[in-house]
Amino acid sequence: MISPDFKADLRVFLQDSRDALLWKLDGLSEYDIRRPMTPTGTNLLGLVKHLAGAEAFYFGTVFGRPVDGPRLWIAGDAEPNADLWATPDETREQIVGDYRRICAHSDATIEALPLDAVGRMPDEGGHELTLHRTLVHMTYETSRHAGHADVVRELIDGAVGQRAGGTNMAPGNASWWAQHRDRVEQAVKEAERLNSGANSAPSGARGTARPATKDPR
């Protein structure tokens, strides 16, 4: 029987999402990695900057192992959305380099501490977080933003895939995908005809949330 190694499992999935995020920048111009692709300004380099700040906060500040990184607006350390886009003087090399450096610092924190180690949020309540919960949160957080990057990259140049070594996409050429999209569109119209008057679900918010204090339902 295989003995479970929860820390190792979480680290594998966290690193996979880190790698996928950075891969989405490969082959793109400065303009394309920076440009806002949604009405709320979502952009590839901003996602990397944001996650660099999140790793520095959760694996650094929370566990008393500070490391320099982008300040998070949601933590009250910067103006709204400051960590979600790159200023003209911030280079690709700087932001990606900072992310790699901070991830290495995070890995050192994870390696040094047991999963039941307790960190403390730097807020008035001083809420406590175990390393286990923090690892789960950052694995979720990074995967979520890697998913944003998937969509943004496809909008930029049509490139898709889960990782460089395996796309995880159905086989098909451009013509097949165009037909698939038309089929989905026709299904939408038919569903609208059958379900006219139904309310749509509210959209979610973007950004780094604090780890849930209770199990989400």
Coordinates of C-alpha atoms in Angstrom, one line a residue:
M1 CA 0.0 0.0 0.0
I2 CA 1.2 3.5 -0.9
S3 CA 1.7 5.7 2.2
P4 CA 0.1 9.1 1.7
D5 CA 2.4 12.2 1.5
F6 CA 0.0 15.1 1.7
K7 CA 2.7 17.8 1.5
A8 CA 4.4 16.2 -1.5
D9 CA 1.0 15.9 -3.3
L10 CA 0.2 19.5 -2.7
R11 CA 3.6 20.7 -3.9
V12 CA 3.3 18.7 -7.1
F13 CA 0.0 20.3 -8.0
L14 CA 1.1 23.8 -6.9
Q15 CA 4.2 23.5 -9.1
D16 CA 2.3 22.2 -12.0
S17 CA 0.0 25.2 -11.9
R18 CA 3.0 27.6 -11.5
D19 CA 4.6 26.1 -14.6
A20 CA 1.4 26.2 -16.6
L21 CA 0.9 29.9 -15.8
L22 CA 4.4 30.9 -17.0
W23 CA 4.1 28.7 -20.1
K24 CA 1.2 30.9 -21.2
L25 CA 3.6 33.8 -21.7
D26 CA 5.9 31.9 -24.1
G27 CA 6.2 33.3 -27.6
L28 CA 4.2 36.4 -27.0
S29 CA 5.2 40.1 -27.5
E30 CA 5.5 42.7 -24.7
Y31 CA 2.2 44.1 -25.9
D32 CA 0.4 40.8 -25.8
I33 CA 1.5 39.7 -22.3
R34 CA 0.5 43.1 -20.9
R35 CA -2.7 44.0 -22.7
P36 CA -6.1 43.7 -20.9
M37 CA -8.3 41.1 -22.4
T38 CA -11.4 41.4 -20.3
P39 CA -13.6 44.4 -19.2
T40 CA -11.9 44.1 -15.8
G41 CA -8.4 44.3 -17.2
T42 CA -7.2 40.7 -16.9
N43 CA -3.8 40.3 -18.5
L44 CA -1.1 37.6 -18.4
L45 CA 1.8 39.5 -16.9
G46 CA -0.5 40.9 -14.2
L47 CA -1.6 37.4 -13.2
V48 CA 2.1 36.5 -12.7
K49 CA 2.7 39.7 -10.7
H50 CA -0.4 39.0 -8.6
L51 CA 0.6 35.4 -7.7
A52 CA 4.1 36.5 -6.8
G53 CA 2.6 38.8 -4.3
A54 CA 0.2 36.1 -3.0
E55 CA 3.1 33.6 -2.5
A56 CA 5.2 36.2 -0.7
F57 CA 2.2 37.1 1.5
Y58 CA 1.1 33.6 2.5
F59 CA 4.3 31.7 2.6
G60 CA 6.4 34.7 3.7
T61 CA 4.6 37.2 5.9
V62 CA 2.0 34.8 7.4
F63 CA 4.8 32.5 8.7
G64 CA 7.2 35.1 9.8
R65 CA 9.5 34.5 6.9
P66 CA 9.3 37.8 5.0
V67 CA 10.4 38.2 1.4
D68 CA 10.2 41.2 -1.0
G69 CA 7.4 40.9 -3.4
P70 CA 4.5 42.8 -5.0
R71 CA 2.1 44.2 -2.4
L72 CA -1.5 42.9 -2.6
W73 CA -4.2 45.5 -2.8
I74 CA -6.7 43.1 -1.1
A75 CA -4.4 43.0 2.0
G76 CA -4.6 46.8 2.2
D77 CA -1.0 47.3 1.1
A78 CA -1.6 48.9 -2.3
E79 CA -4.1 50.8 -4.3
P80 CA -7.0 48.8 -5.9
N81 CA -5.8 46.2 -8.4
A82 CA -2.1 47.5 -8.2
D83 CA -0.8 43.9 -8.2
L84 CA -2.9 42.8 -11.2
W85 CA -1.1 44.8 -14.0
A86 CA 2.4 45.7 -15.0
T87 CA 3.5 49.4 -15.0
P88 CA 5.6 50.6 -18.0
D89 CA 8.8 50.4 -15.9
E90 CA 8.2 46.8 -14.8
T91 CA 9.8 44.4 -17.2
R92 CA 8.8 40.9 -18.1
E93 CA 12.2 39.6 -16.8
Q94 CA 11.7 41.4 -13.5
I95 CA 8.2 40.2 -12.8
V96 CA 8.8 36.6 -14.0
G97 CA 12.1 36.6 -12.1
D98 CA 10.5 37.8 -8.9
Y99 CA 7.8 35.1 -9.3
R100 CA 10.5 32.4 -9.6
R101 CA 12.5 33.8 -6.7
I102 CA 9.4 34.1 -4.4
C103 CA 8.3 30.6 -5.4
A104 CA 11.7 29.2 -4.3
H105 CA 11.3 31.0 -1.0
S106 CA 7.8 29.5 -0.6
D107 CA 9.3 26.1 -1.3
A108 CA 11.8 26.6 1.4
T109 CA 9.1 27.6 3.9
I110 CA 7.1 24.4 2.9
E111 CA 10.2 22.3 3.3
A112 CA 11.2 23.8 6.6
L113 CA 7.8 23.6 8.4
P114 CA 5.4 20.7 9.2
L115 CA 1.9 20.8 7.8
D116 CA 0.5 21.7 11.2
A117 CA 2.8 24.7 11.7
V118 CA 0.7 27.8 12.5
G119 CA 1.1 31.2 10.8
R120 CA -0.7 34.4 11.6
M121 CA -2.5 36.9 9.3
P122 CA -1.2 40.4 9.8
D123 CA -4.6 41.9 10.5
E124 CA -6.3 43.1 13.6
G125 CA -7.8 39.7 14.4
G126 CA -4.5 37.9 13.8
H127 CA -6.3 34.9 12.3
E128 CA -4.2 31.8 12.4
L129 CA -3.6 29.5 9.4
T130 CA -1.8 26.1 9.3
L131 CA 0.7 25.5 6.6
H132 CA -1.7 22.7 5.3
R133 CA -4.5 25.1 4.8
T134 CA -2.2 27.7 3.2
L135 CA -0.8 25.1 0.8
V136 CA -4.4 24.1 -0.2
H137 CA -5.3 27.7 -0.6
M138 CA -2.3 28.6 -2.8
T139 CA -2.7 25.5 -4.9
Y140 CA -6.3 26.5 -5.5
E141 CA -5.4 30.1 -6.1
T142 CA -2.7 29.4 -8.6
S143 CA -4.8 26.9 -10.5
R144 CA -7.6 29.4 -10.7
H145 CA -5.4 32.1 -12.1
A146 CA -3.7 29.6 -14.5
G147 CA -7.3 29.0 -15.8
H148 CA -7.7 32.7 -16.3
A149 CA -4.4 32.6 -18.3
D150 CA -5.7 29.7 -20.4
V151 CA -8.6 31.8 -21.6
V152 CA -6.6 35.0 -22.0
R153 CA -4.0 33.3 -24.1
E154 CA -6.6 31.7 -26.3
L155 CA -8.2 35.1 -26.9
I156 CA -4.8 36.6 -27.8
D157 CA -3.6 34.1 -30.5
G158 CA -5.8 30.9 -30.2
A159 CA -3.1 28.9 -28.4
V160 CA -4.5 26.4 -26.0
G161 CA -3.4 23.5 -23.8
Q162 CA -2.8 22.4 -20.3
R163 CA 1.0 22.2 -20.4
A164 CA 3.8 22.0 -23.0
G165 CA 4.1 18.2 -22.8
G166 CA 0.3 17.5 -23.2
T167 CA -2.5 19.8 -24.5
N168 CA -5.4 17.9 -22.9
M169 CA -7.5 19.0 -25.8
A170 CA -9.7 17.0 -28.1
P171 CA -8.1 16.2 -31.4
G172 CA -9.2 18.3 -34.3
N173 CA -8.0 20.9 -36.8
A174 CA -9.3 24.5 -37.2
S175 CA -12.2 23.3 -39.3
W176 CA -13.3 20.7 -36.7
W177 CA -13.1 23.3 -33.9
A178 CA -15.1 25.8 -35.9
Q179 CA -17.8 23.2 -36.4
H180 CA -17.7 22.3 -32.7
R181 CA -18.2 25.9 -31.7
D182 CA -21.1 26.3 -34.1
R183 CA -22.7 23.2 -32.6
V184 CA -22.3 24.7 -29.1
E185 CA -23.8 27.9 -30.3
Q186 CA -26.8 26.1 -31.8
A187 CA -27.3 24.3 -28.5
V188 CA -27.3 27.7 -26.7
K189 CA -30.0 29.0 -28.9
E190 CA -32.1 25.9 -28.5
A191 CA -31.6 26.0 -24.7
E192 CA -32.6 29.7 -24.7
R193 CA -35.8 28.8 -26.6
L194 CA -36.7 26.0 -24.2
N195 CA -35.8 27.9 -21.0
S196 CA -36.7 31.5 -21.8
G197 CA -37.1 33.6 -18.7
A198 CA -34.6 31.6 -16.5
N199 CA -32.3 33.7 -14.4
S200 CA -28.6 33.6 -15.1
A201 CA -26.1 32.9 -12.4
P202 CA -24.2 35.8 -10.9
S203 CA -20.6 36.2 -12.0
G204 CA -17.7 35.6 -9.6
A205 CA -15.0 38.1 -8.5
R206 CA -11.4 38.0 -9.5
G207 CA -8.4 38.4 -7.1
T208 CA -6.8 36.7 -4.1
A209 CA -9.3 35.7 -1.5
R210 CA -8.2 34.8 2.0
P211 CA -8.4 31.1 2.7
A212 CA -11.8 30.1 3.8
T213 CA -12.3 29.8 7.5
K214 CA -14.9 27.1 6.9
D215 CA -15.2 24.4 4.3
P216 CA -16.8 26.0 1.2
R217 CA -20.2 24.6 0.3

